[in-house]
């Protein structure tokens, strides 16, 4: 997967590039409207990560331009949290998803993968990772061919973990992915632990390995090859 | 009471007092003046009668109902003029009336005459009547004068002041217009207006600066905190020790807090600035149900019981994003500030939205919690803006919001319409 990040803040761009690089996604950056057009004309990308606030013009203009071209890439818009109108306008003009700023890198990756999956893997929407396989269209997960009896949240959690495999996911990032803003001010993330525990139990009961690792007090990690 | 009325009233009471005192003195003066003049007149009459006697007229022939002549013994000394009030019978009036009697004695041709001359005195009642009548007329004239001219003039004189007052009443921060007064020709009013103009301009400037500051700060902090968050997420994936993990976690959590504060403040600023477009009518029932669906699990995991009584198709005119924030804040507030094995009750109908929850009895006045950064618990995770945001939303959209606490029951109620 190759993506173009249009973002004028270098540090932010650096964070994204580094994160995506570590999970094997090739990410190039453009820091202005002009540069983005330039790159889009020269190369092809699977997805464009588009910040709507650009120094030299409105991101929505760029979006219009991208969508007017044949074979246009998917677009994931990034914008300030409460600019609801941006969201509506963006989606109206053909953006595939909208991610409010600030976002967790793991969340970004999950959204990207989801968009990618929807557009590129038509039909063959299966993911196989060792013993585990996921059937996206039916929202089912199997361990060694055995169907796991997961709740919707547990399924979402598993997908989120697998998408960000081998990476440490903070409790906040997990909570926000599953419950949105409701977890904002919550003191403890016991409910994340509860879900983790249940998921781990279900995978192990189905004969799977213990993929879910607790990383000190910070969060959790899905290890592809647990020892 | 209006200024002009106070002035009128004061003026009238002063006039009235003046007229009363003045009337009293006028009465005394008229009374004594009449007596004095009449005394002089009677004196002349008496003198002329004495002259007639000197010229040889028989004194008996001169006597009439107003003239009395007595013969006194020669050895008595001549009497000088003596004026006396008497009550005497007056034929034409057929009653006792007040009369002034002037008497004087003369020695003419070896005879001693005492000549007394009477005249009717103006009755005290009559004087009083006259004085009172005059005063009443004067007072009425004054009244008419004040009512018509003075009030008109005062109104005109005070018009600049009244204009200033009207403008001050209309002043508000959101319209962002400093006072603009025209010259009034009255020095004091111009001074006042000038001061008001300067003050309003200064107020608006300060207000703008404060607003800009909070807007800028919330916008500008967003980017660096995002960067910090990303760096910390990277750091988590390095080969770290448990101790480092703890530090990262703590830094991460605090950074999240900054982000939440900044986000909430920027939302508050946007609400205050009415930056959300003219609202459309939305189905609150659907929104509440959707939000409950999303939080049901959270409520369950937190060990809370949820009771709901939701009427179908409740509509309200409010921006959809804002409505969502409002409902989210109320529900998460109820979850957050709950107790173990507590409960949440949510009621929605066309009149109100009520979110009640069990909790620790409040020590603070519940109204205080609607203010920014006021919170009951010292849980550091809570930033204390949730209710302030709900309050601001209700203010912006003209809904009424009350937060009350009765013992261990906390209730947040939004009344529509």
Short mmCIF file of N, CA, C and O in Angstrom, two decimals, chain A residues 76-199:
data_model
loop_
_atom_site.label_atom_id
_atom_site.label_comp_id
_atom_site.label_asym_id
_atom_site.label_seq_id
_atom_site.Cartn_x
_atom_site.Cartn_y
_atom_site.Cartn_z
N UNK A 76 -8.71 10.05 2.58
CA UNK A 76 -9.10 10.10 3.99
C UNK A 76 -8.80 11.51 4.48
O UNK A 76 -7.66 11.96 4.46
N UNK A 77 -9.86 12.18 4.88
CA UNK A 77 -9.69 13.58 5.30
C UNK A 77 -9.31 13.66 6.78
O UNK A 77 -9.83 12.92 7.61
N UNK A 78 -8.41 14.56 7.08
CA UNK A 78 -8.04 14.83 8.48
C UNK A 78 -8.37 16.29 8.74
O UNK A 78 -8.00 17.16 7.96
N UNK A 79 -9.10 16.54 9.79
CA UNK A 79 -9.41 17.94 10.09
C UNK A 79 -9.74 18.12 11.56
O UNK A 79 -9.95 17.15 12.28
N UNK A 80 -9.78 19.37 11.98
CA UNK A 80 -10.05 19.67 13.39
C UNK A 80 -11.36 19.03 13.83
O UNK A 80 -12.30 18.93 13.06
N UNK A 81 -11.38 18.65 15.06
CA UNK A 81 -12.46 17.85 15.62
C UNK A 81 -13.87 18.39 15.39
O UNK A 81 -14.77 17.69 14.98
N UNK A 82 -14.05 19.67 15.70
CA UNK A 82 -15.44 20.13 15.70
C UNK A 82 -15.84 20.86 14.41
O UNK A 82 -16.83 21.54 14.38
N UNK A 83 -15.06 20.71 13.36
CA UNK A 83 -15.48 21.30 12.10
C UNK A 83 -16.40 20.33 11.38
O UNK A 83 -16.01 19.67 10.43
N UNK A 84 -17.61 20.26 11.87
CA UNK A 84 -18.57 19.30 11.32
C UNK A 84 -18.85 19.58 9.86
O UNK A 84 -19.02 18.67 9.05
N UNK A 85 -18.87 20.87 9.52
CA UNK A 85 -19.22 21.22 8.14
C UNK A 85 -18.16 20.70 7.16
O UNK A 85 -18.49 20.27 6.07
N UNK A 86 -16.89 20.76 7.61
CA UNK A 86 -15.82 20.20 6.78
C UNK A 86 -16.09 18.74 6.50
O UNK A 86 -15.90 18.25 5.39
N UNK A 87 -16.53 18.06 7.53
CA UNK A 87 -16.75 16.63 7.41
C UNK A 87 -17.82 16.36 6.36
O UNK A 87 -17.63 15.55 5.45
N UNK A 88 -18.93 17.08 6.50
CA UNK A 88 -20.04 16.86 5.58
C UNK A 88 -19.62 17.20 4.15
O UNK A 88 -19.83 16.43 3.23
N UNK A 89 -18.98 18.38 4.01
CA UNK A 89 -18.55 18.80 2.67
C UNK A 89 -17.59 17.79 2.08
O UNK A 89 -17.69 17.42 0.91
N UNK A 90 -16.64 17.36 2.90
CA UNK A 90 -15.62 16.42 2.43
C UNK A 90 -16.23 15.12 1.95
O UNK A 90 -15.91 14.64 0.85
N UNK A 91 -17.11 14.59 2.76
CA UNK A 91 -17.73 13.31 2.39
C UNK A 91 -18.60 13.49 1.15
O UNK A 91 -18.66 12.61 0.29
N UNK A 92 -19.25 14.65 1.07
CA UNK A 92 -20.08 14.95 -0.12
C UNK A 92 -19.25 14.94 -1.38
O UNK A 92 -19.71 14.55 -2.44
N UNK A 93 -18.03 15.43 -1.25
CA UNK A 93 -17.21 15.56 -2.45
C UNK A 93 -16.40 14.31 -2.73
O UNK A 93 -15.43 14.34 -3.48
N UNK A 94 -16.75 13.24 -2.10
CA UNK A 94 -16.17 11.96 -2.48
C UNK A 94 -15.06 11.44 -1.59
O UNK A 94 -14.40 10.45 -1.95
N UNK A 95 -14.83 12.08 -0.46
CA UNK A 95 -13.83 11.53 0.45
C UNK A 95 -14.36 10.20 1.01
O UNK A 95 -15.57 10.03 1.14
N UNK A 96 -13.45 9.28 1.31
CA UNK A 96 -13.91 7.96 1.74
C UNK A 96 -14.15 7.89 3.24
O UNK A 96 -14.95 7.11 3.72
N UNK A 97 -13.40 8.69 3.98
CA UNK A 97 -13.61 8.69 5.42
C UNK A 97 -13.09 10.00 5.99
O UNK A 97 -12.44 10.78 5.29
N UNK A 98 -13.37 10.19 7.25
CA UNK A 98 -13.01 11.45 7.90
C UNK A 98 -12.44 11.12 9.26
O UNK A 98 -13.04 10.37 10.03
N UNK A 99 -11.29 11.65 9.55
CA UNK A 99 -10.66 11.38 10.84
C UNK A 99 -10.41 12.71 11.55
O UNK A 99 -9.64 13.54 11.07
N UNK A 100 -11.10 12.92 12.67
CA UNK A 100 -10.89 14.19 13.35
C UNK A 100 -9.53 14.26 14.03
O UNK A 100 -9.03 13.26 14.54
N UNK A 101 -8.96 15.43 14.02
CA UNK A 101 -7.69 15.68 14.68
C UNK A 101 -7.97 16.00 16.14
O UNK A 101 -8.94 16.70 16.40
N UNK A 102 -7.19 15.65 17.09
CA UNK A 102 -6.00 14.79 16.98
C UNK A 102 -6.40 13.31 16.98
O UNK A 102 -7.39 12.95 17.59
N UNK A 103 -5.62 12.52 16.32
CA UNK A 103 -5.99 11.11 16.23
C UNK A 103 -4.83 10.23 16.73
O UNK A 103 -3.69 10.69 16.82
N UNK A 104 -5.19 9.02 17.09
CA UNK A 104 -4.14 8.06 17.44
C UNK A 104 -3.62 7.46 16.16
O UNK A 104 -4.39 7.19 15.23
N UNK A 105 -2.32 7.23 16.10
CA UNK A 105 -1.73 6.67 14.88
C UNK A 105 -2.33 5.31 14.57
O UNK A 105 -2.56 4.96 13.42
N UNK A 106 -2.61 4.55 15.64
CA UNK A 106 -3.20 3.23 15.44
C UNK A 106 -4.58 3.34 14.80
O UNK A 106 -4.97 2.54 13.96
N UNK A 107 -5.30 4.39 15.19
CA UNK A 107 -6.63 4.63 14.62
C UNK A 107 -6.51 4.98 13.14
O UNK A 107 -7.28 4.51 12.31
N UNK A 108 -5.53 5.80 12.86
CA UNK A 108 -5.30 6.19 11.45
C UNK A 108 -5.07 4.96 10.60
O UNK A 108 -5.65 4.79 9.52
N UNK A 109 -4.20 4.09 11.11
CA UNK A 109 -3.88 2.89 10.36
C UNK A 109 -5.13 2.02 10.17
O UNK A 109 -5.38 1.50 9.07
N UNK A 110 -5.92 1.90 11.22
CA UNK A 110 -7.13 1.09 11.13
C UNK A 110 -8.08 1.63 10.06
O UNK A 110 -8.64 0.88 9.26
N UNK A 111 -8.20 2.95 10.01
CA UNK A 111 -9.09 3.56 9.01
C UNK A 111 -8.55 3.33 7.60
O UNK A 111 -9.29 3.03 6.68
N UNK A 112 -7.23 3.53 7.48
CA UNK A 112 -6.59 3.35 6.17
C UNK A 112 -6.81 1.95 5.65
O UNK A 112 -7.19 1.73 4.49
N UNK A 113 -6.57 0.99 6.54
CA UNK A 113 -6.71 -0.40 6.14
C UNK A 113 -8.14 -0.70 5.74
O UNK A 113 -8.40 -1.43 4.78
N UNK A 114 -9.07 -0.11 6.48
CA UNK A 114 -10.49 -0.36 6.17
C UNK A 114 -10.85 0.18 4.80
O UNK A 114 -11.52 -0.48 4.01
N UNK A 115 -10.36 1.38 4.50
CA UNK A 115 -10.64 1.97 3.19
C UNK A 115 -10.00 1.11 2.10
O UNK A 115 -10.62 0.79 1.09
N UNK A 116 -8.79 0.74 2.34
CA UNK A 116 -8.02 -0.05 1.38
C UNK A 116 -8.75 -1.36 1.08
O UNK A 116 -8.91 -1.77 -0.05
N UNK A 117 -9.19 -1.97 2.18
CA UNK A 117 -9.88 -3.24 2.07
C UNK A 117 -11.16 -3.09 1.22
O UNK A 117 -11.41 -3.86 0.32
N UNK A 118 -11.91 -2.06 1.53
CA UNK A 118 -13.18 -1.86 0.83
C UNK A 118 -12.97 -1.65 -0.66
O UNK A 118 -13.74 -2.11 -1.48
N UNK A 119 -11.89 -0.93 -1.01
CA UNK A 119 -11.76 -0.56 -2.42
C UNK A 119 -10.94 -1.56 -3.22
O UNK A 119 -11.19 -1.77 -4.39
N UNK A 120 -9.94 -2.16 -2.59
CA UNK A 120 -9.02 -2.98 -3.39
C UNK A 120 -9.31 -4.48 -3.33
O UNK A 120 -9.02 -5.21 -4.25
N UNK A 121 -9.80 -4.91 -2.22
CA UNK A 121 -9.91 -6.36 -2.07
C UNK A 121 -11.34 -6.83 -2.27
O UNK A 121 -11.87 -7.61 -1.50
N UNK A 122 -11.96 -6.29 -3.28
CA UNK A 122 -13.34 -6.68 -3.52
C UNK A 122 -13.45 -8.19 -3.67
O UNK A 122 -12.68 -8.82 -4.38
N UNK A 123 -14.39 -8.79 -3.02
CA UNK A 123 -14.55 -10.25 -3.13
C UNK A 123 -13.70 -10.98 -2.12
O UNK A 123 -14.20 -11.54 -1.15
N UNK A 124 -12.40 -10.92 -2.31
CA UNK A 124 -11.53 -11.71 -1.45
C UNK A 124 -11.28 -10.97 -0.14
O UNK A 124 -10.16 -10.59 0.15
N UNK A 125 -12.31 -10.77 0.65
CA UNK A 125 -12.13 -9.99 1.87
C UNK A 125 -11.83 -10.89 3.06
O UNK A 125 -12.56 -10.95 4.02
N UNK A 126 -10.75 -11.58 2.91
CA UNK A 126 -10.33 -12.45 4.00
C UNK A 126 -8.94 -12.08 4.43
O UNK A 126 -8.12 -11.64 3.63
N UNK A 127 -8.69 -12.24 5.71
CA UNK A 127 -7.35 -11.96 6.19
C UNK A 127 -6.87 -13.18 6.96
O UNK A 127 -7.58 -13.70 7.82
N UNK A 128 -5.70 -13.64 6.60
CA UNK A 128 -5.17 -14.81 7.28
C UNK A 128 -3.87 -14.44 7.97
O UNK A 128 -2.98 -13.85 7.38
N UNK A 129 -3.84 -14.78 9.24
CA UNK A 129 -2.66 -14.45 10.03
C UNK A 129 -2.36 -15.66 10.90
O UNK A 129 -2.90 -15.79 12.00
N UNK A 130 -1.54 -16.56 10.36
CA UNK A 130 -1.27 -17.79 11.10
C UNK A 130 -2.55 -18.56 11.34
O UNK A 130 -3.29 -18.88 10.41
N UNK A 131 -2.81 -18.80 12.61
CA UNK A 131 -3.99 -19.59 12.96
C UNK A 131 -5.29 -18.82 12.76
O UNK A 131 -6.35 -19.39 12.66
N UNK A 132 -5.16 -17.49 12.75
CA UNK A 132 -6.38 -16.67 12.75
C UNK A 132 -6.77 -16.25 11.34
O UNK A 132 -5.92 -15.88 10.54
N UNK A 133 -8.05 -16.36 11.07
CA UNK A 133 -8.52 -15.77 9.81
C UNK A 133 -9.78 -14.96 10.07
O UNK A 133 -10.59 -15.31 10.93
N UNK A 134 -9.87 -13.87 9.31
CA UNK A 134 -10.99 -12.95 9.50
C UNK A 134 -11.80 -12.90 8.21
O UNK A 134 -11.22 -12.77 7.13
N UNK A 135 -13.09 -13.04 8.33
CA UNK A 135 -13.95 -12.84 7.17
C UNK A 135 -14.66 -11.52 7.36
O UNK A 135 -15.60 -11.41 8.13
N UNK A 136 -14.20 -10.50 6.63
CA UNK A 136 -14.72 -9.15 6.85
C UNK A 136 -16.20 -9.04 6.51
O UNK A 136 -16.96 -8.36 7.18
N UNK A 137 -16.60 -9.72 5.42
CA UNK A 137 -17.98 -9.50 4.96
C UNK A 137 -19.00 -10.05 5.94
O UNK A 137 -20.11 -9.53 6.04
N UNK A 138 -18.63 -11.11 6.66
CA UNK A 138 -19.60 -11.69 7.59
C UNK A 138 -19.31 -11.32 9.04
O UNK A 138 -20.00 -11.77 9.95
N UNK A 139 -18.26 -10.51 9.22
CA UNK A 139 -17.83 -10.11 10.58
C UNK A 139 -17.53 -11.35 11.44
O UNK A 139 -17.98 -11.43 12.58
N UNK A 140 -16.80 -12.28 10.86
CA UNK A 140 -16.49 -13.48 11.62
C UNK A 140 -14.99 -13.66 11.75
O UNK A 140 -14.22 -13.26 10.87
N UNK A 141 -14.59 -14.29 12.84
CA UNK A 141 -13.18 -14.57 13.06
C UNK A 141 -13.03 -16.06 13.40
O UNK A 141 -13.86 -16.64 14.12
N UNK A 142 -12.00 -16.67 12.84
CA UNK A 142 -11.78 -18.10 13.07
C UNK A 142 -10.39 -18.34 13.63
O UNK A 142 -9.45 -17.62 13.29
N UNK A 143 -10.30 -19.33 14.47
CA UNK A 143 -8.98 -19.77 14.93
C UNK A 143 -8.85 -21.24 14.54
O UNK A 143 -9.69 -22.07 14.96
N UNK A 144 -7.89 -21.53 13.73
CA UNK A 144 -7.74 -22.88 13.19
C UNK A 144 -9.06 -23.39 12.61
O UNK A 144 -9.48 -24.52 12.84
N UNK A 145 -9.73 -22.54 11.89
CA UNK A 145 -10.97 -22.93 11.24
C UNK A 145 -12.18 -22.96 12.17
O UNK A 145 -13.31 -23.20 11.75
N UNK A 146 -11.94 -22.71 13.44
CA UNK A 146 -13.04 -22.76 14.39
C UNK A 146 -13.60 -21.35 14.59
O UNK A 146 -12.85 -20.41 14.88
N UNK A 147 -14.90 -21.19 14.43
CA UNK A 147 -15.51 -19.88 14.56
C UNK A 147 -15.47 -19.40 16.02
O UNK A 147 -15.79 -20.13 16.94
N UNK A 148 -15.01 -18.17 16.19
CA UNK A 148 -15.01 -17.59 17.54
C UNK A 148 -16.36 -16.90 17.78
O UNK A 148 -16.88 -16.21 16.91
N UNK A 149 -16.88 -17.12 18.98
CA UNK A 149 -18.15 -16.46 19.32
C UNK A 149 -17.84 -15.11 19.96
O UNK A 149 -17.70 -14.99 21.17
N UNK A 150 -17.72 -14.10 19.10
CA UNK A 150 -17.31 -12.77 19.60
C UNK A 150 -18.47 -11.77 19.58
O UNK A 150 -19.32 -11.84 18.69
N UNK A 151 -18.47 -10.87 20.54
CA UNK A 151 -19.44 -9.76 20.47
C UNK A 151 -18.90 -8.78 19.44
O UNK A 151 -17.75 -8.89 19.00
N UNK A 152 -19.73 -7.79 19.08
CA UNK A 152 -19.30 -6.84 18.05
C UNK A 152 -18.05 -6.08 18.51
O UNK A 152 -17.11 -5.89 17.75
N UNK A 153 -18.05 -5.68 19.77
CA UNK A 153 -16.91 -4.94 20.29
C UNK A 153 -15.64 -5.80 20.29
O UNK A 153 -14.56 -5.32 19.97
N UNK A 154 -15.81 -7.06 20.64
CA UNK A 154 -14.64 -7.94 20.66
C UNK A 154 -14.09 -8.16 19.25
O UNK A 154 -12.89 -8.19 19.04
N UNK A 155 -15.02 -8.25 18.32
CA UNK A 155 -14.60 -8.40 16.92
C UNK A 155 -13.83 -7.15 16.48
O UNK A 155 -12.74 -7.25 15.92
N UNK A 156 -14.41 -5.99 16.76
CA UNK A 156 -13.74 -4.73 16.41
C UNK A 156 -12.37 -4.64 17.05
O UNK A 156 -11.40 -4.21 16.42
N UNK A 157 -12.31 -5.06 18.30
CA UNK A 157 -11.05 -5.01 19.04
C UNK A 157 -10.01 -5.90 18.38
O UNK A 157 -8.85 -5.50 18.21
N UNK A 158 -10.44 -7.09 17.98
CA UNK A 158 -9.51 -8.03 17.34
C UNK A 158 -8.97 -7.44 16.04
O UNK A 158 -7.77 -7.49 15.78
N UNK A 159 -9.88 -6.87 15.24
CA UNK A 159 -9.46 -6.27 13.97
C UNK A 159 -8.46 -5.14 14.23
O UNK A 159 -7.43 -5.02 13.58
N UNK A 160 -8.77 -4.33 15.21
CA UNK A 160 -7.93 -3.19 15.55
C UNK A 160 -6.53 -3.65 15.96
O UNK A 160 -5.52 -3.10 15.54
N UNK A 161 -6.52 -4.72 16.76
CA UNK A 161 -5.24 -5.25 17.24
C UNK A 161 -4.43 -5.85 16.10
O UNK A 161 -3.22 -5.64 15.99
N UNK A 162 -5.14 -6.59 15.25
CA UNK A 162 -4.43 -7.26 14.15
C UNK A 162 -3.90 -6.23 13.15
O UNK A 162 -2.78 -6.32 12.67
N UNK A 163 -4.73 -5.22 12.89
CA UNK A 163 -4.29 -4.17 11.97
C UNK A 163 -3.01 -3.52 12.48
O UNK A 163 -2.11 -3.19 11.71
N UNK A 164 -2.92 -3.35 13.77
CA UNK A 164 -1.74 -2.73 14.37
C UNK A 164 -0.86 -3.80 15.03
O UNK A 164 -0.31 -3.58 16.11
N UNK A 165 -0.75 -4.91 14.39
CA UNK A 165 -0.02 -6.02 15.03
C UNK A 165 1.43 -5.66 15.32
O UNK A 165 2.03 -4.84 14.62
N UNK A 166 1.91 -6.26 16.38
CA UNK A 166 3.28 -6.04 16.84
C UNK A 166 3.55 -4.60 17.31
O UNK A 166 4.70 -4.18 17.41
N UNK A 167 2.49 -3.85 17.49
CA UNK A 167 2.66 -2.49 17.98
C UNK A 167 1.95 -2.38 19.33
O UNK A 167 0.92 -3.01 19.55
N UNK A 168 2.51 -1.53 20.17
CA UNK A 168 1.86 -1.33 21.46
C UNK A 168 0.69 -0.36 21.26
O UNK A 168 0.86 0.72 20.71
N UNK A 169 -0.48 -0.77 21.70
CA UNK A 169 -1.65 0.11 21.60
C UNK A 169 -1.99 0.63 22.99
O UNK A 169 -2.24 -0.16 23.91
N UNK A 170 -2.01 1.94 23.12
CA UNK A 170 -2.35 2.52 24.42
C UNK A 170 -3.81 2.22 24.76
O UNK A 170 -4.64 2.05 23.88
N UNK A 171 -4.05 2.16 26.08
CA UNK A 171 -5.43 1.90 26.51
C UNK A 171 -6.39 2.96 25.97
O UNK A 171 -7.50 2.67 25.56
N UNK A 172 -5.93 4.21 25.98
CA UNK A 172 -6.79 5.28 25.48
C UNK A 172 -7.16 5.09 24.03
O UNK A 172 -8.29 5.31 23.62
N UNK A 173 -6.13 4.68 23.24
CA UNK A 173 -6.37 4.50 21.82
C UNK A 173 -7.41 3.41 21.60
O UNK A 173 -8.31 3.55 20.78
N UNK A 174 -7.29 2.33 22.37
CA UNK A 174 -8.24 1.22 22.24
C UNK A 174 -9.64 1.68 22.66
O UNK A 174 -10.62 1.47 21.95
N UNK A 175 -9.68 2.35 23.81
CA UNK A 175 -10.97 2.80 24.32
C UNK A 175 -11.63 3.75 23.33
O UNK A 175 -12.82 3.65 23.06
N UNK A 176 -10.84 4.64 22.78
CA UNK A 176 -11.43 5.61 21.87
C UNK A 176 -11.88 4.96 20.57
O UNK A 176 -12.89 5.33 19.99
N UNK A 177 -11.13 3.96 20.15
CA UNK A 177 -11.52 3.26 18.92
C UNK A 177 -12.88 2.58 19.14
O UNK A 177 -13.73 2.59 18.26
N UNK A 178 -13.06 1.99 20.30
CA UNK A 178 -14.28 1.21 20.53
C UNK A 178 -15.46 2.05 20.99
O UNK A 178 -16.60 1.78 20.64
N UNK A 179 -15.19 3.07 21.79
CA UNK A 179 -16.32 3.79 22.39
C UNK A 179 -16.36 5.28 22.09
O UNK A 179 -17.21 5.99 22.58
N UNK A 180 -15.39 5.73 21.32
CA UNK A 180 -15.40 7.16 20.99
C UNK A 180 -15.15 8.03 22.20
O UNK A 180 -14.45 7.64 23.14
N UNK A 181 -15.76 9.20 22.20
CA UNK A 181 -15.48 10.21 23.20
C UNK A 181 -15.97 9.88 24.61
O UNK A 181 -15.64 10.57 25.55
N UNK A 182 -16.80 8.87 24.70
CA UNK A 182 -17.35 8.57 26.03
C UNK A 182 -16.28 8.23 27.04
O UNK A 182 -16.47 8.38 28.24
N UNK A 183 -15.14 7.74 26.55
CA UNK A 183 -14.12 7.30 27.48
C UNK A 183 -13.19 8.44 27.88
O UNK A 183 -12.30 8.26 28.68
N UNK A 184 -13.43 9.60 27.29
CA UNK A 184 -12.54 10.75 27.50
C UNK A 184 -12.08 10.94 28.93
O UNK A 184 -10.91 11.03 29.21
N UNK A 185 -13.04 11.07 29.81
CA UNK A 185 -12.67 11.46 31.17
C UNK A 185 -12.67 10.31 32.16
O UNK A 185 -12.63 10.51 33.36
N UNK A 186 -12.76 9.10 31.64
CA UNK A 186 -12.88 7.99 32.58
C UNK A 186 -11.56 7.70 33.27
O UNK A 186 -10.50 7.72 32.66
N UNK A 187 -11.68 7.44 34.56
CA UNK A 187 -10.48 7.30 35.37
C UNK A 187 -9.75 5.99 35.05
O UNK A 187 -8.56 5.96 34.83
N UNK A 188 -10.50 4.91 35.03
CA UNK A 188 -9.80 3.66 34.79
C UNK A 188 -10.28 3.02 33.50
O UNK A 188 -11.38 3.27 33.03
N UNK A 189 -9.42 2.26 32.94
CA UNK A 189 -9.74 1.62 31.68
C UNK A 189 -9.99 0.14 31.91
O UNK A 189 -9.63 -0.70 31.10
N UNK A 190 -10.63 -0.17 33.03
CA UNK A 190 -10.93 -1.56 33.36
C UNK A 190 -11.74 -2.24 32.27
O UNK A 190 -11.60 -3.42 32.03
N UNK A 191 -12.60 -1.44 31.65
CA UNK A 191 -13.45 -2.05 30.63
C UNK A 191 -12.63 -2.52 29.43
O UNK A 191 -12.99 -3.47 28.77
N UNK A 192 -11.51 -1.83 29.17
CA UNK A 192 -10.62 -2.30 28.10
C UNK A 192 -10.02 -3.64 28.52
O UNK A 192 -10.00 -4.61 27.75
N UNK A 193 -9.61 -3.68 29.78
CA UNK A 193 -9.03 -4.92 30.32
C UNK A 193 -10.04 -6.06 30.24
O UNK A 193 -9.69 -7.17 29.84
N UNK A 194 -11.29 -5.77 30.60
CA UNK A 194 -12.35 -6.78 30.54
C UNK A 194 -12.46 -7.38 29.15
O UNK A 194 -12.50 -8.60 28.98
N UNK A 195 -12.51 -6.50 28.17
CA UNK A 195 -12.67 -6.97 26.80
C UNK A 195 -11.45 -7.77 26.34
O UNK A 195 -11.57 -8.77 25.66
N UNK A 196 -10.28 -7.29 26.75
CA UNK A 196 -9.04 -7.99 26.41
C UNK A 196 -9.06 -9.41 26.99
O UNK A 196 -8.72 -10.38 26.31
N UNK A 197 -9.47 -9.45 28.24
CA UNK A 197 -9.49 -10.73 28.94
C UNK A 197 -10.42 -11.72 28.23
O UNK A 197 -10.06 -12.87 27.97
N UNK A 198 -11.60 -11.21 27.89
CA UNK A 198 -12.57 -12.08 27.23
C UNK A 198 -12.06 -12.56 25.87
O UNK A 198 -12.20 -13.73 25.52
N UNK A 199 -11.47 -11.63 25.14
CA UNK A 199 -10.98 -11.96 23.80
C UNK A 199 -9.87 -13.01 23.89
O UNK A 199 -9.87 -14.01 23.16
#
